[in-house]
Coordinates of C-alpha atoms in Angstrom, one line a residue:
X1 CA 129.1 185.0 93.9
X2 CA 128.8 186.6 90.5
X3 CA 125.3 187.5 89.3
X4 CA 123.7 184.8 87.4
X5 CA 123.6 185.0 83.8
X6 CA 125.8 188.1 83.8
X7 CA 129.9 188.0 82.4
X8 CA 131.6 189.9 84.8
X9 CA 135.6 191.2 83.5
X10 CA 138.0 192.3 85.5
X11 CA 142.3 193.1 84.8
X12 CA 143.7 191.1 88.1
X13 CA 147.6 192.0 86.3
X14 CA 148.5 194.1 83.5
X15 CA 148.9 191.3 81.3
X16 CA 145.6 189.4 82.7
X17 CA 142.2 189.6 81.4
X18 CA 139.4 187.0 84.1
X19 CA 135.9 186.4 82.7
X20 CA 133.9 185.4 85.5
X21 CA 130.5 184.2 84.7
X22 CA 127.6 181.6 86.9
X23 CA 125.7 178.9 84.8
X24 CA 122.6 177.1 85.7
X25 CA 124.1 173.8 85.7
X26 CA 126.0 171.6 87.8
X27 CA 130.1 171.7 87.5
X28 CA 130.3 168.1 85.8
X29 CA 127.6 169.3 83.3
X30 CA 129.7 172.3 82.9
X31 CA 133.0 171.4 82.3
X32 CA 131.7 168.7 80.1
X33 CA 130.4 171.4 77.3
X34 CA 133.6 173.0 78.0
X35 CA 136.0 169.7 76.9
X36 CA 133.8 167.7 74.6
X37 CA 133.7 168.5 71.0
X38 CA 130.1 167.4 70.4
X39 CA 129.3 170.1 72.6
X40 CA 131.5 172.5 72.2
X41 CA 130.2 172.8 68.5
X42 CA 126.9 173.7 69.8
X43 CA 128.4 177.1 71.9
X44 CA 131.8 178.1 71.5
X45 CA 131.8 181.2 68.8
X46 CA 128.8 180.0 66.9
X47 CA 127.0 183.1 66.4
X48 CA 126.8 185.4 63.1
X49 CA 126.6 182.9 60.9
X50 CA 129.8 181.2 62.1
X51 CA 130.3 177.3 62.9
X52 CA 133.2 175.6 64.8
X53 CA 134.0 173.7 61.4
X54 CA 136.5 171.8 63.3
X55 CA 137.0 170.8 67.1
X56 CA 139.4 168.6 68.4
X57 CA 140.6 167.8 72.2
X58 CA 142.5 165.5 73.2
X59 CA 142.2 166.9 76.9
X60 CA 144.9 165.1 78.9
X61 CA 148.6 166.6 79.9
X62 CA 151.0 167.3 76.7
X63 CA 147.4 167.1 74.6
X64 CA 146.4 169.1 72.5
X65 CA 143.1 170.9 70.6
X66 CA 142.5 172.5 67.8
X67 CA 139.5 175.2 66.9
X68 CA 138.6 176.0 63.4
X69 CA 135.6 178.6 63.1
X70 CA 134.1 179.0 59.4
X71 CA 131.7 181.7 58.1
X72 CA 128.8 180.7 56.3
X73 CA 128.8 184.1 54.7
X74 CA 132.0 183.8 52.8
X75 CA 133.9 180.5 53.7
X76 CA 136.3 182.5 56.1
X77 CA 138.1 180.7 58.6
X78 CA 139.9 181.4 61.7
X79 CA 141.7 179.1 63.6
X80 CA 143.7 178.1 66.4
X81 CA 144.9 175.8 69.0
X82 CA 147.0 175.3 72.1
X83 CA 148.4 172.5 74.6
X84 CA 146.9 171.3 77.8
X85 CA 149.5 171.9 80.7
X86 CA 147.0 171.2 83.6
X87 CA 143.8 169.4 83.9
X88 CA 141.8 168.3 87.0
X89 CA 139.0 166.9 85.7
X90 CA 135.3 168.5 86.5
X91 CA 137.5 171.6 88.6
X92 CA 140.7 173.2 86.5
X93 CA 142.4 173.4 82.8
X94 CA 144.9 175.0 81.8
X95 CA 146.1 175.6 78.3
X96 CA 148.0 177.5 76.0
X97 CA 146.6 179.8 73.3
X98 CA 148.0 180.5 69.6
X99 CA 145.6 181.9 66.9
X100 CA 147.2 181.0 63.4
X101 CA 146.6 184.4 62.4
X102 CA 147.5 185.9 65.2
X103 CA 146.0 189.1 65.8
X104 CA 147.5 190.4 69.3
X105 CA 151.8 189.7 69.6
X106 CA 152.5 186.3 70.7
X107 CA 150.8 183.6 72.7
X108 CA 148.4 183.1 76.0
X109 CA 147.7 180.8 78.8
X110 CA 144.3 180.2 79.9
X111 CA 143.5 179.0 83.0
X112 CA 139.6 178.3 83.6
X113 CA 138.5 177.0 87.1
X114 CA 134.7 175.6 87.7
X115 CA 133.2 175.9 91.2
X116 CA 130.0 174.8 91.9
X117 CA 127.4 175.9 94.7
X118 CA 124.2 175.5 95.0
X119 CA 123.7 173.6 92.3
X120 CA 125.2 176.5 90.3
X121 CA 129.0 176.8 88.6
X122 CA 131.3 179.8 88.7
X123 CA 133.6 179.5 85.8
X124 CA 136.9 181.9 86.0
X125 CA 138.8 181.9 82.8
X126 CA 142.1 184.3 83.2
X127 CA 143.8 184.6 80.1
X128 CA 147.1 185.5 80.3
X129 CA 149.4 187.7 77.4
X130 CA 152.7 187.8 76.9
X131 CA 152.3 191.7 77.2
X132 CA 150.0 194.3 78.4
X133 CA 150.1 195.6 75.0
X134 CA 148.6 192.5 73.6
X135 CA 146.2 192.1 76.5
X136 CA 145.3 196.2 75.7
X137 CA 144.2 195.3 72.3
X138 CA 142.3 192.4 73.3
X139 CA 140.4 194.4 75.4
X140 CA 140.0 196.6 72.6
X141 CA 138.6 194.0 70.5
X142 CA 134.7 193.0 70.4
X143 CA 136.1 189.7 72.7
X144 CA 133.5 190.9 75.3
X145 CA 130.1 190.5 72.8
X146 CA 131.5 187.2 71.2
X147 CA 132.2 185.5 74.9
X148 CA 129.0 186.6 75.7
X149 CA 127.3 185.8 73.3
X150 CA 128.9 182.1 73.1
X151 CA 128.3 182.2 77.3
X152 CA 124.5 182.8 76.5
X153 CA 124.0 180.2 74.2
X154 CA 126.0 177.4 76.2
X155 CA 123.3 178.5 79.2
X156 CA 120.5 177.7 77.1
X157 CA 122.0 174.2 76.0
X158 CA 123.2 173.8 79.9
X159 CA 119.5 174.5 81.5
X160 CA 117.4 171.7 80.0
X161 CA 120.4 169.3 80.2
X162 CA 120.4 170.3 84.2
X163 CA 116.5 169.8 84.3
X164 CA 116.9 166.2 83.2

């Protein structure tokens, strides 16, 4: 098992990218501040200065969401928004990925598993490019310091929800 607390990334293809990383929570607790919005507003890129301005999922198959982050600094927004082709609830989703700026070539699919043990969950999300160019950049980008940081600040909303 991965090391607690710790985002481990690895290149399983030459167009893959997997971020592996365990939370202190159970999977349901887990996958739950992964799919609802009133959650996902507390974690998911809001660091910086930066809020998720808007957040929409409608997590089903053929559903989509959509992800607006907005800088408090200047009004800046980025934004973007995919469709979900597999969901298992509490254990698997997979969706597609399209910034509206886009700044890597074309599209992704994201597939992010949860796996619980011990009371702890293992979530795997493999991102996958439609080149190795575009996954090169990407792993060029600061992506590693903004999933971590949004993966360290989901822990501390996840820990005293778990304790309850």
């Amino acid at each position: 098992m991965t090391d607690p607390g710790k985002l481990q990334i690895s290149t399983p293809t030459d167009r893959e990218i997997a971020m592996t990383r365990v939370f202190h929570a159970p999977r349901q607790l887990v996958f739950d501040a992964w799919t609802k919005p009133e959650l996902l507003k507390r974690w998911l890129g809001v660091f910086g200065r930066w809020s998720l301005a808007v957040c929409e999922v409608d997590l089903r198959v053929g559903g989509r969401y959509r992800f607006i982050w907005r800088s408090a600094t200047d009004g800046t927004e980025m934004g973007m928004g995919g469709e979900y082709t597999e969901v298992v609830p509490g254990e698997r989703i997979v969706n597609t990925e399209l910034f509206d700026d886009p700044w890597y070539p074309g599209g992704a699919e994201a597939t992010t598993v949860f796996v619980e043990q011990g009371g702890k969950t293992t979530v795997t999300n493999t991102i996958r490019y439609a080149t190795k160019e575009a996954r090169d950049g990407v792993l060029q980008s600061p992506m590693e310091s903004g999933i971590t940081a949004s993966y360290d600040l989901l822990e501390t909303i996840l820990v005293p929800a778990a304790a309850r």
